[in-house]
Amino acid sequence: MRRLPTPPPSSEITPEARYLRRREILKSAGLFVGTAAAMGTGLVALTGRGRRATITAEPLPADLVVPPASAVPAAPSGSAAARNPFTTDEPRTPYEDVTTYNNYYELGLDKEDPARNAKTLKPRPWTVVFEGEIKKPQRVDIETLLKWFPLEERVYRMRCVETWSMVIPWLGFPLGKLLERLEPTSRAKYVAFSTLMDPEQLPFQLTDVLEWPYREGLRLDEAMHPLTMLAAGLYGKSLPGQNGAPLRLVVPWKYGFKGIKSIVRIALVEKEPQTSWNMAAPREYGFYANVNPDVAHPRWSQAMERRIGDVEKRPTLPFNGYAEEVASLYAGMDLRMSY
Amino acid sequence: MAASVLPTPDKPAAPRAGAGKLGWLVPAIVTGGLVPAVVLAARAARGDLGANPIAEAMNQLGLLALVLLVLSLAATPLQIVTAWKWPIRIRKSLGLLGFFYVCAHFLVYAVVDQSLALRAIVEDITKRPFILVGFAGFVLLLPLAATSTARALKWMGFARWKRLHRLAYVVAILGVVHFVMRVKKDVTEPALYGAVLAGLFLIRIMNWARERGDKRG
């Protein structure tokens, strides 16, 4: 007959009540950890935005001519020490910030979305149409267009209407040179621009956040101003999709939304053209949209701005610091009314 | 199958009296509710909040505040619909977590974004409905947070306390309006919270109407 193992002394037996409680404590601990983890991850998933996209910079097409920095237009007048509005010496905003913090609603509404979604936008092949009140209406392939004028690097401040700002080294050419070549007729008073309309490349055009395609406009004298440029690159590289590849407008004394991206059409017109943000919220966004610290946006003050990378805000300058060059364009106008 | 005849082992003999059994629940909700604050602080310290970290932190804190306030307001309707008891036990914790994030949101705005420039803050609150609405929500939460203790409830009497705490709905609505006014154009996300809030309110109204009907017999 086999012997049963010796039973443990009764003093070592866990009392049943305590045994059950131990199980209960373990169960409670498990429930605590599980619930806290579920609550925490749920909240983070719901409210924490994702990481920023990693950007791989595309080099410029090899056959594009980029002149050395010395070819950048010098200061209009005065001594060598005079300020050069075409190249500010303020620290440049890092490439990573310039290319991951964008407003390009056709590629998503959050700042990081355009960089993440830009893959769908194909900047080649690309055709730009010039039409309206010009003597030489035509369609031009982007490669051809970019060879019409030497590309220049210009370092401009960019002030967004949302009170943040950047300093960006653009690569492009003055819009005025292009307009001269197209020969506006005497009836041309304004320039109207349109973005590509193609929901396959710009998927958020399927939503009705704005009336698509995005439209912008300038008065002819604004468009002819030497500071106004069409950019095809930044930081010496091709424009990434999220920054408006392959061709965008840059008007440094106006809020950033005037800088229409991925342009396919430029028309000279007689009447003030419709512009997208003005159509969407006329009280908040005017046709002129000149940077003006004295005219508050209905929801925030425009007196200060945060340069991306800074913690403290800095005062916003009239015409974004380009008043010396452009204020005369608006002589006699009430800029509180024409905001 | 054979399994069905096995005794079910997960039914303990007798559940212990109410209080202790869900003792883990409130600590778990509070711990989980503070996780996003820790994650946000860690990401801020690592410089992982994108190009405009201050705006990003304000957005996340504001959204957390709204989500937690709505969750807190969901407790009673959930109890009405399911007859579960546990939602009521975490209602206060959710509300106070919401208050915590409202405070953090306001502090980042006042201290970091505006550098405590009092004039600019006062101008924002008085001149811009968008800021005023958010600020009003913050101010209205103060008496609710102050009277969140059992002692305050006793001191006020339940009827008065309950009437005061209906302000929570006003605060959540102000939160949604503040959110709607903040977005430049696309109101989908704030509208979603508005719809949830409306649904919760509807459940309460229907329940109230039913109870009235019952009383009249």
XYZ file of C-alpha atoms in Angstrom:
556
model
C 0.000 0.000 0.000
C 1.295 3.388 -0.915
C 1.717 5.974 1.808
C -0.032 9.246 1.468
C 2.260 12.304 1.822
C 2.317 13.730 5.286
C -0.272 16.473 5.511
C 1.184 19.864 6.449
C 0.568 20.929 10.019
C -2.692 22.768 10.298
C -0.809 25.925 11.373
C 0.625 26.213 7.857
C -2.662 25.954 6.046
C -3.829 29.334 4.741
C -7.195 30.068 6.265
C -9.834 29.882 3.573
C -10.964 33.481 4.064
C -7.458 34.818 3.563
C -6.912 32.516 0.585
C -10.024 33.896 -1.074
C -8.996 37.446 -0.258
C -5.584 36.943 -1.786
C -7.264 35.890 -4.990
C -9.491 38.880 -4.812
C -6.576 41.272 -4.302
C -4.766 39.782 -7.280
C -7.907 40.059 -9.339
C -8.391 43.668 -8.248
C -4.774 44.454 -9.075
C -5.272 42.993 -12.519
C -8.463 44.958 -13.054
C -6.745 48.118 -11.810
C -3.832 47.770 -14.225
C -6.084 46.772 -17.119
C -8.548 49.623 -16.606
C -5.858 52.254 -16.035
C -3.988 51.103 -19.133
C -7.154 51.061 -21.257
C -8.182 54.507 -20.027
C -4.676 55.913 -20.563
C -4.132 54.511 -24.037
C -7.665 55.403 -25.073
C -7.214 59.030 -24.067
C -3.759 59.304 -25.643
C -5.034 57.764 -28.882
C -8.005 60.124 -28.950
C -6.235 63.353 -28.071
C -2.496 62.963 -28.762
C -1.504 63.633 -32.349
C 0.894 61.290 -34.073
C 4.542 61.815 -34.726
C 5.678 64.074 -37.487
C 6.479 62.519 -40.829
C 10.080 62.062 -41.832
C 10.940 64.090 -44.883
C 13.271 63.006 -47.607
C 14.416 65.988 -49.621
C 14.280 65.752 -53.403
C 17.253 67.354 -55.130
C 16.509 69.914 -57.795
C 16.354 68.569 -61.332
C 19.987 68.496 -62.379
C 19.565 70.729 -65.396
C 18.138 73.659 -63.461
C 20.499 76.604 -63.174
C 20.903 77.973 -59.681
C 23.142 81.023 -59.637
C 25.566 81.573 -56.769
C 24.267 83.619 -53.856
C 26.131 86.681 -55.173
C 23.620 86.899 -58.020
C 20.814 87.635 -55.567
C 19.621 91.192 -56.114
C 21.467 93.648 -53.926
C 19.810 96.206 -51.711
C 17.919 98.707 -53.875
C 19.849 101.740 -52.734
C 22.251 103.153 -50.177
C 25.459 101.824 -48.734
C 26.577 98.216 -48.655
C 25.379 98.087 -45.052
C 21.831 98.930 -46.104
C 19.293 96.247 -45.383
C 18.637 93.781 -48.111
C 14.939 92.935 -48.209
C 15.616 89.962 -50.467
C 17.684 88.125 -47.892
C 17.064 88.593 -44.215
C 19.955 87.615 -41.969
C 17.607 86.296 -39.266
C 18.182 82.641 -38.349
C 16.492 80.302 -40.809
C 13.768 77.989 -39.598
C 15.088 74.397 -39.740
C 14.226 72.462 -42.893
C 12.422 69.843 -40.816
C 10.043 72.443 -39.368
C 9.470 74.182 -42.708
C 8.491 70.883 -44.290
C 6.419 69.281 -41.485
C 4.363 72.204 -40.206
C 2.139 73.240 -43.097
C -1.295 74.492 -43.932
C -2.266 72.730 -47.140
C -5.873 71.734 -46.596
C -6.024 69.708 -49.811
C -3.601 67.299 -48.100
C -5.159 67.322 -44.610
C -6.220 69.754 -41.929
C -3.662 69.140 -39.183
C -0.275 70.774 -39.502
C 1.530 67.448 -39.827
C -0.970 65.965 -42.301
C 0.336 67.534 -45.543
C 3.830 66.113 -45.011
C 2.336 62.698 -44.320
C -0.076 62.764 -47.266
C 2.003 64.564 -49.893
C 2.960 61.303 -51.626
C -0.199 61.461 -53.739
C 0.771 64.793 -55.292
C 2.783 64.263 -58.484
C 4.688 67.433 -59.439
C 5.802 65.986 -62.814
C 4.496 66.118 -65.481
C 2.943 69.517 -64.793
C 1.528 72.190 -67.014
C 0.762 75.785 -66.142
C -1.805 77.751 -68.151
C -1.397 81.499 -68.710
C -4.556 83.196 -69.933
C -6.852 86.183 -69.710
C -5.749 89.723 -70.429
C -2.352 88.892 -71.885
C -1.000 89.114 -75.398
C 0.624 85.672 -75.253
C -1.772 83.152 -73.717
C -0.176 79.719 -73.559
C 0.282 76.431 -71.754
C 3.790 75.722 -70.557
C 5.433 72.611 -69.227
C 6.973 73.212 -65.778
C 10.440 72.125 -66.943
C 10.336 74.714 -69.709
C 8.936 77.406 -67.449
C 11.702 76.947 -64.872
C 14.293 77.516 -67.589
C 12.849 80.832 -68.683
C 14.402 82.612 -65.717
C 17.433 81.921 -63.556
C 16.416 80.735 -60.096
C 17.430 82.973 -57.193
C 17.631 82.183 -53.507
C 15.698 84.629 -51.338
C 15.401 84.409 -47.583
C 12.013 85.788 -46.539
C 10.073 85.984 -43.330
C 6.764 84.128 -43.578
C 4.010 85.236 -41.220
C 0.985 82.945 -40.960
C -2.370 84.489 -40.130
C -2.431 82.042 -37.191
C 0.338 84.069 -35.437
C 3.311 81.834 -36.094
C 6.162 82.720 -38.407
C 9.191 81.221 -40.094
C 12.270 82.338 -42.032
C 12.535 80.387 -45.272
C 15.188 80.338 -47.995
C 13.099 80.089 -51.165
C 14.332 79.313 -54.616
C 12.441 80.916 -57.466
C 12.074 83.918 -59.731
C 10.186 87.217 -59.584
C 6.584 86.929 -60.744
C 7.007 90.327 -62.422
C 9.497 88.879 -64.920
C 7.006 86.232 -65.962
C 4.202 88.771 -66.320
C 6.408 91.008 -68.468
C 7.061 88.083 -70.767
C 3.314 87.344 -71.037
C 2.629 91.011 -71.881
C -0.516 92.039 -69.977
C -3.024 94.069 -71.965
C -4.133 97.503 -70.807
C -7.232 95.929 -69.272
C -5.272 93.692 -66.882
C -5.716 94.976 -63.325
C -5.415 91.827 -61.225
C -3.735 88.437 -61.326
C -5.791 85.333 -60.444
C -4.129 82.054 -59.458
C -5.583 78.547 -59.125
C -4.288 75.360 -57.547
C -4.494 71.975 -59.274
C -7.996 70.470 -59.069
C -7.576 66.711 -58.797
C -8.940 64.800 -55.787
C -6.755 61.818 -56.662
C -3.663 63.911 -56.059
C -5.205 66.245 -53.472
C -7.630 63.931 -51.644
C -9.179 66.495 -49.282
C -10.728 68.193 -52.313
C -13.418 65.536 -51.792
C -14.431 67.380 -48.596
C -16.144 70.743 -48.635
C -13.876 72.493 -46.159
C -13.219 75.179 -48.780
C -14.520 75.745 -52.278
C -12.027 73.997 -54.520
C -9.805 74.604 -56.316
C -7.985 76.995 -53.996
C -7.869 80.461 -55.534
C -5.788 83.509 -54.782
C -5.238 86.886 -56.323
C -3.074 89.989 -56.326
C -3.476 93.477 -57.677
C -1.250 93.879 -60.737
C 1.119 96.313 -58.985
C 1.488 93.867 -56.087
C 2.192 91.061 -58.521
C 4.799 93.169 -60.341
C 6.572 94.148 -57.119
C 10.159 92.839 -57.089
C 9.598 91.081 -53.734
C 6.789 88.915 -55.140
C 8.098 85.594 -56.378
C 7.123 82.216 -57.715
C 9.056 79.551 -55.845
C 10.014 76.116 -57.113
C 12.288 75.146 -54.250
C 13.451 75.807 -50.714
C 16.747 75.199 -48.964
C 18.307 74.597 -52.397
C 16.036 71.627 -53.086
C 12.821 71.069 -55.020
C 9.660 72.114 -53.187
C 8.215 69.145 -51.290
C 4.544 68.483 -52.069
C 3.398 69.839 -48.708
C 5.082 73.169 -49.452
C 3.279 73.527 -52.781
C 5.249 71.599 -55.398
C 6.043 72.237 -58.119
C 5.314 75.974 -58.174
C 3.902 78.318 -55.560
C 3.452 82.006 -54.874
C 5.446 83.825 -52.178
C 4.396 87.330 -51.120
C 6.435 88.036 -47.993
C 4.484 91.071 -46.724
C 1.152 89.229 -46.763
C -0.185 86.461 -44.542
C 0.915 83.006 -45.596
C -2.445 81.920 -47.018
C -1.898 84.296 -49.954
C 0.971 82.029 -51.023
C -1.115 79.704 -53.167
C 0.438 76.293 -53.746
C 0.738 73.869 -56.687
C -0.300 76.485 -59.249
C -1.786 75.326 -62.574
C -3.354 78.550 -63.784
C -2.396 82.202 -63.793
C -4.889 84.590 -65.395
C -4.758 88.340 -65.754
C -8.170 89.832 -65.156
C -9.973 93.157 -65.014
C -11.868 92.686 -61.759
C -10.723 91.689 -58.291
C -10.731 87.886 -58.391
C -12.404 85.695 -55.778
C -10.008 84.268 -53.218
C -10.656 81.087 -51.259
C -10.352 82.232 -47.634
C -12.188 85.449 -48.361
C -15.050 83.419 -49.850
C -15.067 81.123 -46.791
C -14.911 83.792 -44.061
C -14.952 87.346 -45.437
C -14.954 88.926 -41.978
C -11.758 87.120 -41.032
C -9.768 87.101 -44.264
C -9.680 90.010 -46.666
C -8.461 90.199 -50.250
C -5.335 92.137 -49.292
C -4.280 90.158 -46.208
C -1.297 92.426 -45.595
C 0.457 91.566 -42.331
C -0.853 94.220 -39.947
C -0.309 94.164 -36.169
C -3.004 96.836 -35.740
C -5.852 94.867 -37.273
C -6.757 91.949 -35.028
C -8.226 88.763 -36.378
C -11.686 88.365 -34.813
C -10.410 85.450 -32.731
C -6.877 86.532 -31.866
C -4.594 89.513 -31.738
C -2.147 89.976 -34.606
C 0.162 92.198 -32.528
C 2.570 89.370 -31.667
C 3.857 86.267 -33.363
C 5.769 83.162 -32.363
C 8.727 82.400 -34.570
C 8.767 78.620 -34.908
C 11.435 77.369 -32.509
C 10.958 80.241 -30.048
C 9.017 80.162 -26.798
C 8.502 83.894 -26.330
C 6.487 85.807 -28.859
C 7.877 88.802 -30.711
C 6.064 91.888 -31.982
C 4.684 91.600 -35.499
C 5.901 94.334 -37.858
C 3.666 96.229 -40.302
C 3.844 94.523 -43.699
C 5.891 91.805 -41.968
C 8.898 94.134 -41.875
C 8.742 94.999 -45.587
C 6.949 98.346 -45.105
C 9.863 100.310 -46.586
C 9.450 98.413 -49.841
C 5.682 98.027 -50.128
C 3.807 100.558 -47.966
C 3.633 102.988 -50.896
C 1.495 100.486 -52.828
C -1.310 101.217 -50.385
C -0.994 104.998 -50.085
C -4.397 106.532 -49.447
C -6.065 103.235 -48.596
C -7.701 102.552 -45.235
C -5.989 99.299 -44.306
C -8.473 98.704 -41.485
C -11.190 98.399 -44.094
C -9.060 96.736 -46.785
C -7.587 94.076 -44.511
C -20.196 19.965 -25.129
C -18.605 18.596 -22.027
C -17.408 21.990 -20.949
C -20.911 23.171 -20.286
C -21.404 20.717 -17.472
C -18.254 21.764 -15.678
C -18.844 23.941 -12.657
C -18.113 27.586 -13.373
C -15.141 28.474 -11.223
C -15.398 32.262 -11.463
C -18.421 32.670 -9.230
C -17.056 33.320 -5.749
C -19.240 32.152 -2.921
C -20.554 35.487 -1.832
C -19.456 38.882 -3.079
C -18.294 41.105 -0.288
C -20.387 44.122 0.501
C -20.511 46.792 -2.247
C -17.853 49.279 -1.201
C -14.779 47.090 -1.291
C -15.526 45.157 -4.410
C -14.893 47.969 -6.879
C -12.211 49.574 -4.720
C -9.756 49.433 -7.603
C -12.011 51.356 -9.993
C -11.529 54.967 -8.945
C -7.735 54.695 -8.538
C -7.575 53.024 -11.953
C -9.601 55.813 -13.608
C -7.502 58.529 -11.970
C -4.234 56.798 -12.878
C -5.367 56.214 -16.465
C -6.675 59.764 -16.671
C -3.264 61.159 -15.730
C -1.385 59.018 -18.266
C -1.917 61.542 -21.136
C -0.432 64.313 -18.975
C 2.673 62.194 -18.362
C 2.936 61.251 -22.040
C 2.540 64.905 -23.052
C 5.181 66.059 -20.557
C 7.589 63.369 -21.744
C 7.044 64.292 -25.397
C 7.518 67.982 -24.588
C 10.767 67.226 -22.739
C 12.016 65.208 -25.716
C 11.106 67.983 -28.159
C 8.684 65.608 -29.819
C 5.649 67.883 -30.148
C 6.316 69.127 -33.662
C 7.322 72.555 -34.896
C 4.931 74.483 -32.638
C 4.994 72.579 -29.334
C 3.125 75.249 -27.360
C 0.150 75.234 -29.703
C 0.244 71.427 -29.764
C 0.277 71.187 -25.951
C -2.624 73.635 -25.668
C -4.630 71.708 -28.250
C -4.038 68.364 -26.564
C -4.811 69.664 -23.068
C -7.980 71.374 -24.266
C -9.183 68.261 -26.020
C -8.398 66.087 -22.982
C -10.415 68.461 -20.812
C -13.404 68.250 -23.146
C -13.249 64.455 -23.484
C -13.097 63.948 -19.710
C -15.921 66.404 -19.027
C -18.095 64.644 -21.596
C -17.180 61.250 -20.092
C -18.143 62.550 -16.665
C -21.477 63.717 -18.044
C -21.987 60.320 -19.647
C -22.022 58.574 -16.246
C -25.625 59.303 -15.294
C -27.129 58.572 -18.750
C -25.129 55.331 -18.860
C -26.545 54.375 -15.482
C -30.063 55.260 -16.666
C -29.721 53.081 -19.748
C -27.900 50.095 -18.244
C -28.861 50.290 -14.555
C -25.174 49.705 -13.782
C -23.989 51.299 -10.569
C -20.314 51.773 -11.359
C -20.595 54.776 -13.734
C -21.767 56.973 -10.863
C -18.753 55.941 -8.783
C -16.311 57.390 -11.314
C -18.343 60.470 -12.284
C -16.622 62.770 -9.811
C -13.120 61.531 -10.674
C -13.779 62.119 -14.375
C -15.079 65.603 -13.668
C -12.081 66.486 -11.522
C -9.712 65.086 -14.161
C -11.470 67.311 -16.685
C -10.970 70.260 -14.333
C -7.282 69.344 -13.987
C -6.842 69.496 -17.773
C -8.848 72.733 -18.066
C -6.467 74.285 -15.524
C -3.414 72.949 -17.368
C -4.828 74.252 -20.682
C -5.429 77.705 -19.186
C -2.030 77.787 -17.475
C -0.160 76.925 -20.679
C -2.121 79.675 -22.435
C -1.526 82.302 -19.725
C 2.016 81.441 -18.627
C 3.723 79.984 -21.698
C 1.765 81.303 -24.681
C 1.083 84.809 -23.354
C 4.086 84.980 -20.949
C 1.685 86.250 -18.267
C 1.199 89.496 -20.202
C -1.852 90.499 -18.212
C -2.977 93.212 -20.586
C -2.915 90.891 -23.577
C -4.821 88.231 -21.621
C -7.485 90.687 -20.474
C -7.773 92.018 -24.015
C -8.165 88.474 -25.333
C -10.902 87.677 -22.807
C -12.818 90.910 -23.281
C -12.457 91.379 -27.025
C -12.546 87.900 -28.452
C -15.641 85.749 -27.991
C -13.564 82.653 -28.752
C -11.369 83.213 -25.684
C -14.225 84.543 -23.548
C -16.260 81.376 -24.083
C -13.344 79.183 -23.043
C -12.581 81.368 -20.050
C -16.222 81.338 -18.954
C -16.154 77.542 -18.991
C -13.054 77.599 -16.801
C -14.598 80.034 -14.309
C -17.867 78.071 -14.093
C -15.904 74.915 -13.282
C -14.333 76.513 -10.209
C -17.423 76.280 -7.927
C -18.052 72.738 -9.123
C -14.512 71.649 -8.283
C -14.707 73.479 -4.941
C -17.924 71.693 -3.961
C -16.869 68.261 -5.157
C -16.285 66.909 -1.645
C -18.781 64.929 0.397
C -18.550 67.612 3.076
C -19.584 70.345 0.629
C -22.502 68.243 -0.519
C -23.649 67.809 3.083
C -23.198 71.488 3.821
C -25.150 72.591 0.747
C -27.876 70.002 0.932
C -28.373 67.589 -1.951
C -31.014 69.592 -3.837
C -28.937 72.769 -3.989
C -25.767 70.828 -4.731
C -27.456 69.030 -7.599
C -28.812 72.256 -9.040
C -25.340 73.833 -8.920
C -23.728 70.835 -10.542
C -26.052 71.006 -13.520
C -23.600 73.738 -14.553
C -21.411 70.882 -15.752
C -23.607 70.701 -18.850
C -23.204 74.433 -19.463
C -19.439 74.061 -19.112
C -19.302 71.196 -21.605
C -21.422 73.163 -24.087
C -19.088 76.149 -23.667
C -16.202 73.771 -24.292
C -17.725 72.579 -27.549
C -18.506 76.164 -28.647
C -14.926 77.206 -27.803
C -13.691 74.292 -29.929
C -16.025 75.183 -32.839
C -14.785 78.765 -32.743
C -11.149 77.691 -32.653
C -11.083 75.591 -35.820
C -10.581 77.654 -38.937
C -13.092 75.900 -41.094
C -13.674 72.211 -40.560
C -16.073 71.714 -37.630
C -16.407 67.918 -37.925
C -14.493 67.095 -34.747
C -16.154 69.638 -32.435
C -19.525 68.768 -33.965
C -18.912 65.154 -32.968
C -18.531 66.136 -29.309
C -21.592 68.356 -29.609
C -23.593 65.418 -30.939
C -22.458 63.138 -28.090
C -23.396 65.829 -25.597
C -26.815 66.280 -27.206
C -27.383 62.521 -27.073
C -26.522 62.391 -23.379
C -28.823 65.295 -22.665
C -31.631 63.627 -24.606
C -31.359 60.464 -22.487
C -31.691 62.564 -19.352
C -34.706 64.469 -20.682
C -36.451 61.282 -21.753
C -35.773 59.760 -18.362
C -37.038 62.870 -16.603
C -40.221 62.864 -18.713
C -40.760 59.187 -17.974
C -40.296 59.685 -14.237
C -42.782 62.539 -14.292
C -45.200 60.332 -16.170
C -44.717 57.579 -13.592
C -45.448 59.963 -10.738
C -48.666 61.102 -12.341
C -49.520 57.419 -12.782
